[in-house]
Each structure stands twice: as structure tokens, then as C-alpha cells.
PDB file of C-alpha atoms and ligand atoms in Angstrom:
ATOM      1  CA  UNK A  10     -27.190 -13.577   6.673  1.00 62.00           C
ATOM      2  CA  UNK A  11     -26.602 -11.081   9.461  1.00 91.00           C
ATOM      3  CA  UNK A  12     -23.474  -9.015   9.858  1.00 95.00           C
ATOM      4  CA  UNK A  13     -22.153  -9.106  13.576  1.00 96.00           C
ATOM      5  CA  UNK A  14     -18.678  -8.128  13.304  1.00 97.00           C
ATOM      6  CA  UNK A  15     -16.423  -5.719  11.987  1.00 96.00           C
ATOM      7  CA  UNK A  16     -14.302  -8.177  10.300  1.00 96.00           C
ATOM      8  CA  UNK A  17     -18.053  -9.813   8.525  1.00 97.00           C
ATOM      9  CA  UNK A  18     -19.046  -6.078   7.636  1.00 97.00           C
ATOM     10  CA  UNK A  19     -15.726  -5.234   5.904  1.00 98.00           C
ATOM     11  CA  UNK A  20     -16.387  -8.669   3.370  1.00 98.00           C
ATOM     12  CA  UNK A  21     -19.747  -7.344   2.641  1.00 98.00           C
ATOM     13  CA  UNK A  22     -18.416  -4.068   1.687  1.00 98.00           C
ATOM     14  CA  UNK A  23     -16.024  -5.640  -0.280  1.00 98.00           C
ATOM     15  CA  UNK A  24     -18.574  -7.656  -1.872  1.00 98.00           C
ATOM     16  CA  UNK A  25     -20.494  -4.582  -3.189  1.00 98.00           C
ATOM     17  CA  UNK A  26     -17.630  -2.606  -4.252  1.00 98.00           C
ATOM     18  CA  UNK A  27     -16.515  -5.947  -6.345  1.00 98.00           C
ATOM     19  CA  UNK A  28     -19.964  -6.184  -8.220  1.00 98.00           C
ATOM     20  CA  UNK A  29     -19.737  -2.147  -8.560  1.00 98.00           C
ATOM     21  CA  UNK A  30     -16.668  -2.786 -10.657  1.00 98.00           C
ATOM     22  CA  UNK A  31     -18.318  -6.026 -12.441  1.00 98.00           C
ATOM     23  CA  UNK A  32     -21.193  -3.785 -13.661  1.00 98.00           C
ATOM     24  CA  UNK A  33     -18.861  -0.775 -14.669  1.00 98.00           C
ATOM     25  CA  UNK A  34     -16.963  -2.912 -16.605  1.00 98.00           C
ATOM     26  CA  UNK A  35     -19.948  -4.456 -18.587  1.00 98.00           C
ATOM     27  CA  UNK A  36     -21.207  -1.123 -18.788  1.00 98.00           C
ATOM     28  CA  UNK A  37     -18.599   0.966 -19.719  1.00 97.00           C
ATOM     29  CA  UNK A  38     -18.374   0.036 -23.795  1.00 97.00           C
ATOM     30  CA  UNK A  39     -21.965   1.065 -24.606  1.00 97.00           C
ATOM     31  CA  UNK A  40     -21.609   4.126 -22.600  1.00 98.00           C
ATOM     32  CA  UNK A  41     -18.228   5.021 -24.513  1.00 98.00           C
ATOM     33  CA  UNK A  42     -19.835   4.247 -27.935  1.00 97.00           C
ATOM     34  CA  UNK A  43     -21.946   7.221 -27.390  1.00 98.00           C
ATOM     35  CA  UNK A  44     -19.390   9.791 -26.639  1.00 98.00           C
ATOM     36  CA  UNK A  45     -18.480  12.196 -29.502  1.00 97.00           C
ATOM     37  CA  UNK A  46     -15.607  13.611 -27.419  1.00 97.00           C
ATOM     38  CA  UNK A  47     -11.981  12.081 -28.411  1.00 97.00           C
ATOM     39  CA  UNK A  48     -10.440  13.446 -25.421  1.00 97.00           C
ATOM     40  CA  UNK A  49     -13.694  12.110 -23.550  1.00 98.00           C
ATOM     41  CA  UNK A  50     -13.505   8.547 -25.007  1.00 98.00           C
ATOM     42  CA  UNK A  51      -9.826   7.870 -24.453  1.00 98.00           C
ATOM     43  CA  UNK A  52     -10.336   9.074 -20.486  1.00 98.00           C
ATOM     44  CA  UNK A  53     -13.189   6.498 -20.591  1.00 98.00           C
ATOM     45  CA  UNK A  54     -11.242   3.486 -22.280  1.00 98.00           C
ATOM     46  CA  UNK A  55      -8.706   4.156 -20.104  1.00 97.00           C
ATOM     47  CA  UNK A  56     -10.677   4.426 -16.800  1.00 98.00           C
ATOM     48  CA  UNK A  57     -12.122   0.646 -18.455  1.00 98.00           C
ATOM     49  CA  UNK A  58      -8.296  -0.808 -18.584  1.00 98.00           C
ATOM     50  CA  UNK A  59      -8.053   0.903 -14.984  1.00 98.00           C
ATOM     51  CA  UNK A  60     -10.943  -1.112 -13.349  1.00 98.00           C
ATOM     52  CA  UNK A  61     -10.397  -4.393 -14.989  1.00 98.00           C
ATOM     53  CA  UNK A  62      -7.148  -4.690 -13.224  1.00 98.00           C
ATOM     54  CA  UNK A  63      -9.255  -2.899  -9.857  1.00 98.00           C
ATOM     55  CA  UNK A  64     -11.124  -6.021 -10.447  1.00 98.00           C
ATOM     56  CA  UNK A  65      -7.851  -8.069  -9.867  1.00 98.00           C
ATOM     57  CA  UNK A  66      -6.702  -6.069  -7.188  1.00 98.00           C
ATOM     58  CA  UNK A  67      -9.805  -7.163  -5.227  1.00 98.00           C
ATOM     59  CA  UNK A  68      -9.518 -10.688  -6.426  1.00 98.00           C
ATOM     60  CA  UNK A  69      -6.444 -10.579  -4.163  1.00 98.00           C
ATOM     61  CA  UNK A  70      -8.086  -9.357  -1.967  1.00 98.00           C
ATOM     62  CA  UNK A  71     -10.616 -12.035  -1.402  1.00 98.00           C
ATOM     63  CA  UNK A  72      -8.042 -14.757  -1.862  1.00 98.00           C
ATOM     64  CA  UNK A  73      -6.245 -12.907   1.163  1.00 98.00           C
ATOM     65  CA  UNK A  74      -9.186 -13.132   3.201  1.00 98.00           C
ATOM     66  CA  UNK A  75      -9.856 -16.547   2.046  1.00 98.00           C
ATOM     67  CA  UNK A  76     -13.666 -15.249   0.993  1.00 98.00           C
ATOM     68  CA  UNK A  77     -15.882 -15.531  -2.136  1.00 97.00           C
ATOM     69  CA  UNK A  78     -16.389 -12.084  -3.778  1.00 97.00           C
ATOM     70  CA  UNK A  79     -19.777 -13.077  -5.419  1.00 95.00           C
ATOM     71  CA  UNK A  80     -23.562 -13.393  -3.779  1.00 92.00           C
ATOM     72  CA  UNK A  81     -24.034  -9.467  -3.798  1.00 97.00           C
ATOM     73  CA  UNK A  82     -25.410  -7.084  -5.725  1.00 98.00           C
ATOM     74  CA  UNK A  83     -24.580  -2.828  -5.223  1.00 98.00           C
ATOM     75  CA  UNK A  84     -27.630  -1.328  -6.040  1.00 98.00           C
ATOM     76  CA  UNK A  85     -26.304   1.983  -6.095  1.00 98.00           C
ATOM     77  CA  UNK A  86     -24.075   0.862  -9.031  1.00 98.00           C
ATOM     78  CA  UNK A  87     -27.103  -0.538 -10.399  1.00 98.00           C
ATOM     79  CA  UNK A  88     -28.997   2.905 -10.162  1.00 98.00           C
ATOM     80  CA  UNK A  89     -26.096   5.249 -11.637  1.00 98.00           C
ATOM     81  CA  UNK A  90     -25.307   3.215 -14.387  1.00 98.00           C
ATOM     82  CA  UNK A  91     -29.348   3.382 -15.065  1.00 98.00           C
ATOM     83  CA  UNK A  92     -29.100   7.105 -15.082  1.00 97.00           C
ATOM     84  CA  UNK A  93     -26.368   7.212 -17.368  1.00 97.00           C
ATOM     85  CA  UNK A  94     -28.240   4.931 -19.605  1.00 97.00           C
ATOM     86  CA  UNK A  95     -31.210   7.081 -19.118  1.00 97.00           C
ATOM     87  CA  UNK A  96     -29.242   9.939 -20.346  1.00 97.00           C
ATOM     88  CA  UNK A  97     -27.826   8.016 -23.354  1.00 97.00           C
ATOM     89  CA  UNK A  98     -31.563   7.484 -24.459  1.00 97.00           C
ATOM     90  CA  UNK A  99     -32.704  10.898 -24.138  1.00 97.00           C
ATOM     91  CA  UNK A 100     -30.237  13.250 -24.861  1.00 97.00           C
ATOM     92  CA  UNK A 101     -28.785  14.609 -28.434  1.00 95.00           C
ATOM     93  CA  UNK A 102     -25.557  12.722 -29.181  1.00 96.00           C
ATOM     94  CA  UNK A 103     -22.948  15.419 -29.692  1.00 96.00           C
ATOM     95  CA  UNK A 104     -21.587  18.175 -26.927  1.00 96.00           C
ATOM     96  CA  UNK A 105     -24.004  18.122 -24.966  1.00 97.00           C
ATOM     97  CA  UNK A 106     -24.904  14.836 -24.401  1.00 98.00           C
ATOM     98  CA  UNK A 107     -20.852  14.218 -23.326  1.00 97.00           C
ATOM     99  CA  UNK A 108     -21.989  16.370 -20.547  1.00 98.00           C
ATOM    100  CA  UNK A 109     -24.485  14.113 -19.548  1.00 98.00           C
ATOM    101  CA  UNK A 110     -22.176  11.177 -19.674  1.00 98.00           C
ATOM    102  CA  UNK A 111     -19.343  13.392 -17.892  1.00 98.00           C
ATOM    103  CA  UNK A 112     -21.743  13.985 -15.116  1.00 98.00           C
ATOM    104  CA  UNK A 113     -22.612  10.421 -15.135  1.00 98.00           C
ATOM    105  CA  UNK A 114     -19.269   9.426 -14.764  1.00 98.00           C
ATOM    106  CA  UNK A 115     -18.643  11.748 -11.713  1.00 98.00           C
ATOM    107  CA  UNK A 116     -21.012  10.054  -9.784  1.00 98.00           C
ATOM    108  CA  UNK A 117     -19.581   7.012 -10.108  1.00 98.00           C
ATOM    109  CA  UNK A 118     -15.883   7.633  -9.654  1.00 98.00           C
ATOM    110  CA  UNK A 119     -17.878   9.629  -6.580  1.00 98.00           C
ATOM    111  CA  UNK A 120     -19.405   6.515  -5.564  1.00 98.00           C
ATOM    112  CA  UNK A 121     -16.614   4.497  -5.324  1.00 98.00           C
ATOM    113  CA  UNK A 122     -14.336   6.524  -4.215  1.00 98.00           C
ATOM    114  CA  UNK A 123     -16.814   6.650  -0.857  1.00 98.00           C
ATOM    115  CA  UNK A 124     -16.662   2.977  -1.124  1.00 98.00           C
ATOM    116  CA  UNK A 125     -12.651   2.751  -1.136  1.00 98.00           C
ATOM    117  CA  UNK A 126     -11.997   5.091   1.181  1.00 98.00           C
ATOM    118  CA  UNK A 127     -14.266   3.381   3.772  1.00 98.00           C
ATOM    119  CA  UNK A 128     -12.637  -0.317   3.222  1.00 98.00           C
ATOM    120  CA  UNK A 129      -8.807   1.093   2.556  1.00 98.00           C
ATOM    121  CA  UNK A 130      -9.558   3.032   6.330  1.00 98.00           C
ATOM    122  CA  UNK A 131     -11.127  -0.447   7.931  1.00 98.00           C
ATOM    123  CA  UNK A 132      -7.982  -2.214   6.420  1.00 98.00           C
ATOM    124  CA  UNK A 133      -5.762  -0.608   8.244  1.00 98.00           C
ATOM    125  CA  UNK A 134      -7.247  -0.674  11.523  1.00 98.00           C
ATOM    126  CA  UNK A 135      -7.458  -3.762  10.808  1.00 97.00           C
ATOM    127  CA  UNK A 136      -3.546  -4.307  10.760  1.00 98.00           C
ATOM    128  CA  UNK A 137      -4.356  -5.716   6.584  1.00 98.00           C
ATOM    129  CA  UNK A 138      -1.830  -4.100   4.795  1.00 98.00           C
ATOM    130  CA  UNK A 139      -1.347  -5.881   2.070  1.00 98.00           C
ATOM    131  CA  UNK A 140      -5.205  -5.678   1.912  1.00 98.00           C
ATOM    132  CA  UNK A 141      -4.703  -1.740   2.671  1.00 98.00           C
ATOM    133  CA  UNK A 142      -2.191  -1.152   0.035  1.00 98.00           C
ATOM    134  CA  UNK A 143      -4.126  -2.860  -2.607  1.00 98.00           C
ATOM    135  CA  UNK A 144      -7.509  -0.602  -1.856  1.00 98.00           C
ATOM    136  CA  UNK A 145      -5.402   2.398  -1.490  1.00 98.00           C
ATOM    137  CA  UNK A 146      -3.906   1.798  -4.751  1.00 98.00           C
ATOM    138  CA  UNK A 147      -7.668   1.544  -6.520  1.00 98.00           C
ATOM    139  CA  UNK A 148      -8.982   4.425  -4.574  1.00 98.00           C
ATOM    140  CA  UNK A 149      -6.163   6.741  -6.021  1.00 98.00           C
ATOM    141  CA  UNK A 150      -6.853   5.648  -9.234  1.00 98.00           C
ATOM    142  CA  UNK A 151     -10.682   6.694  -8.894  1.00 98.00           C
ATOM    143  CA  UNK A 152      -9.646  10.122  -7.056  1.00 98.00           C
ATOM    144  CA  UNK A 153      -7.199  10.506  -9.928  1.00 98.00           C
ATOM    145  CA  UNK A 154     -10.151   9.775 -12.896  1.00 98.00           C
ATOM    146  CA  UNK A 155     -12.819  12.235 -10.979  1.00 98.00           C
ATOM    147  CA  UNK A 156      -9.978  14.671 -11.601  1.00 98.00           C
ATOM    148  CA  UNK A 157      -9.466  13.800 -14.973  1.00 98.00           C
ATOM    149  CA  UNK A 158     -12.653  14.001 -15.896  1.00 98.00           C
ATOM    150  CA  UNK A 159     -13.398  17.428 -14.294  1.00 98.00           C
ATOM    151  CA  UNK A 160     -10.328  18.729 -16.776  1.00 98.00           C
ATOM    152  CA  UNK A 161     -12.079  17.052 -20.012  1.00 98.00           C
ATOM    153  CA  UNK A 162     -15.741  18.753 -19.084  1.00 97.00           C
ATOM    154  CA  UNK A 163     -13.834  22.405 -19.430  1.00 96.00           C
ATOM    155  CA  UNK A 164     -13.076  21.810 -23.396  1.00 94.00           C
ATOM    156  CA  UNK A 165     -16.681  19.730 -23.266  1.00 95.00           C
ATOM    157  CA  UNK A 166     -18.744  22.133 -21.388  1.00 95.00           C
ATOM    158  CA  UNK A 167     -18.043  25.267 -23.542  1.00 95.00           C
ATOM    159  CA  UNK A 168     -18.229  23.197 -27.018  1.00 93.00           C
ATOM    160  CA  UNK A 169     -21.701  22.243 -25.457  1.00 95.00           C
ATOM    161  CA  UNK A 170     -22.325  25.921 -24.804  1.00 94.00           C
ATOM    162  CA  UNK A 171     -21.214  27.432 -28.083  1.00 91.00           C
ATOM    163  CA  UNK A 172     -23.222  24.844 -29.712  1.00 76.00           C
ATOM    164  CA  UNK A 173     -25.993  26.107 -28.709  1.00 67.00           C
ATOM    165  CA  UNK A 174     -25.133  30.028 -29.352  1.00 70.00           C
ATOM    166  CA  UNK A 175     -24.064  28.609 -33.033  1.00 67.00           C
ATOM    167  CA  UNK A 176     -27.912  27.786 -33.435  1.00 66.00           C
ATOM    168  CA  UNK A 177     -29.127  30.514 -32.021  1.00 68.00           C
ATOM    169  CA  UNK A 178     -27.519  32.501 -34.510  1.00 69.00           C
ATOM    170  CA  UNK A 179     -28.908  30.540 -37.539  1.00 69.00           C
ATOM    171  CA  UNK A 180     -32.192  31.226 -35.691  1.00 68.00           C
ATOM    172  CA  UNK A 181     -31.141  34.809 -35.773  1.00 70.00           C
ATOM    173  CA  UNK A 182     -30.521  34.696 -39.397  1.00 71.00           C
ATOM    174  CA  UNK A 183     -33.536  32.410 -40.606  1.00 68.00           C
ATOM    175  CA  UNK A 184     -35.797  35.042 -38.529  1.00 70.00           C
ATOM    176  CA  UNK A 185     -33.944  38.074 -39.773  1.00 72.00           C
ATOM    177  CA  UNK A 186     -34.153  36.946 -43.610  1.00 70.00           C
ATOM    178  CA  UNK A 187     -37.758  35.972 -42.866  1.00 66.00           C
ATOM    179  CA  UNK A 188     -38.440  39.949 -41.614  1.00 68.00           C
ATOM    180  CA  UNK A 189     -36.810  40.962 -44.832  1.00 66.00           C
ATOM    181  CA  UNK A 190     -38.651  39.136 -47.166  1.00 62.00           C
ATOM    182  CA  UNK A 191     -42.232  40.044 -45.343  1.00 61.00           C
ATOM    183  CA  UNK A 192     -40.945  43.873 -45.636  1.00 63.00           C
ATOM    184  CA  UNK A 193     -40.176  43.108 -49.411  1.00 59.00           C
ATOM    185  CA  UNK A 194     -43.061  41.761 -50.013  1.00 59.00           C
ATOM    186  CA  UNK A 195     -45.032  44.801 -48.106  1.00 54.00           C
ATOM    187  CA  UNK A 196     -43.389  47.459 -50.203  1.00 54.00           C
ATOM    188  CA  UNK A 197     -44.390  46.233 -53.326  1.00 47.00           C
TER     189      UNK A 197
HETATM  190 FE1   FE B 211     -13.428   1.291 -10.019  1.00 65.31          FE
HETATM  191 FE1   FE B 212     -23.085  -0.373  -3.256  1.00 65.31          FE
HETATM  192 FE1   FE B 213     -13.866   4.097 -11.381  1.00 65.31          FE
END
């Protein structure tokens, strides 16, 4: 199908942002199973409630426009959610593995917030504003998730960090008790 309008462009967008959320949704449990972060998990179950009813906003959408939502596919979506799966495979579960997923996460609420913004802007040249309101309302939720997860990576990002310092100083220890042992054994 080729796009000649405006008005056919803004569907398709629509389109890709609504199998965005389809795949975030079916993707969001297995990545929150492998967070060790309470404060992390909640923001994540949370963020899930959020876009389920994101996916109803849109389903509004589409009835308003008197469009199907389906017969797309957002690769994009497709190729964060790999990454984040990607990380789930090969990184430690613990800190600093909720890093990885916090970064992961980013990128998405990133993603769509790009994606909003463009169709909430379109809607209202458009003179939609039911249609406006409705994207406007999602976008603020994403904007408002990016920040929340920037405020859960502080408390993540240094419990990563210390982590690591905590077994560098039983490698300290080992090595030091190792030393003493080999002068021990030397003096006798
Ligand atoms: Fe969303
Ligand atoms: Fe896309
Ligand atoms: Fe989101």
C-alpha cells in the first residue's frame, strides 16, 4: 500500500505505535520477572497497567477514525525489546543487571515518546482533538515513566557500583590472607 496523504500517513503511524504497545505489553512480565529491584519492579508493573489502558486510548482512537489498528508491525519495538532480552540472557541477575533493564527501558519510553509526540502534533493540525487529547494524555504518561525511571537508576546505579567494590574487597582479603600464609610458610 502506498501512503499519499497526510491524513493515510498519520493511520500508519498510528498503526506502529499500536503494535509498539501490543509487544510491550506481552513483553513486559518476563522482563519484570528478572528485576531484583522492588522499587524497580513496582515502576515496571505500573508502567504495564499504564500501557494496557494506552492500548485503549488508541482503540478510541481508531474507532474515531473509523480504521483498523492491526496489519503492522514496529520493528523498532521489535529490536529494543530484543536488546532487553539480550541483556536478560547475558547479564548477572542482581544490581547490575537492573541497570541493564533500566537502560532498556529508557529506550523505549524514548521510543515512544518520539512516536507520540509526532501523532499528538499531526492531531492537532489536523483539527482531531479528541484524537489530540487522547495521544497527549499517553505521551505524558511515557515522559512521566522516562522520569521515573531515571529517579529509580540513582538508588540502582550505586547498589550496582558498591557491589562491585564489596567484591573487590573480598578479593583484597582472599589475596591478602593468601600473602600471609606464603610469608608463614617462608619463615619457617
Ligand atoms: Fe506506551
Ligand atoms: Fe515503529
Ligand atoms: Fe511506555
Amino acid at each position: 500500500m502506498s501512503i499519499t496523504t497526510a491524513e493515510e500517513l498519520f493511520v500508519d503511524e498510528l498503526k506502529d505505535i499500536y503494535s509498539a504497545e501490543k509487544q510491550a505489553i506481552k513483553a513486559y512480565p518476563r522482563i519484570t520477572k528478572a528485576v531484583s529491584s522492588e522499587e524497580l519492579k513496582q515502576a515496571l508493573e505500573t508502567h504495564l497497567d499504564q500501557t494496557k489502558g494506552q492500548l485503549e486510548r488508541l482503540d478510541r482512537v481508531f474507532e474515531i477514525l473509523e480504521k483498523r489498528s492491526g496489519g503492522k508491525t514496529c520493528e523498532a519495538m521489535k529490536g529494543l525489546l530484543e536488546e532487553a532480552s539480550e541483556s536478560i540472557e547475558e547479564v548477572d541477575e542482581g544490581p547490575v543487571l537492573d541497570v541493564a533493564i533500566i537502560a532498556a527501558a529508557q529506550r523505549i519510553e524514548h521510543y515512544e515518546m518520539a512516536a507520540y509526540g509526532t501523532v499528538a502534533t499531526l492531531a492537532e493540525a489536523m483539527g482531531q482533538t479528541e484524537i489530540h487529547e487522547l495521544l497527549t494524555q499517553t505521551l505524558q504518561e511515557e515522559k512521566e515513566t522516562d522520569q521515573l525511571l531515571t529517579g529509580v537508576a540513582e538508588g540502582v546505579n550505586s547498589e550496582a557500583l558498591s557491589a562491585n567494590e564489596e567484591d573487590e574487597a573480598e578479593d583484597d582479603e582472599a589475596e591478602q590472607s593468601k600473602s600471609r600464609k606464603t610469608a608463614k610458610s617462608k619463615s619457617k
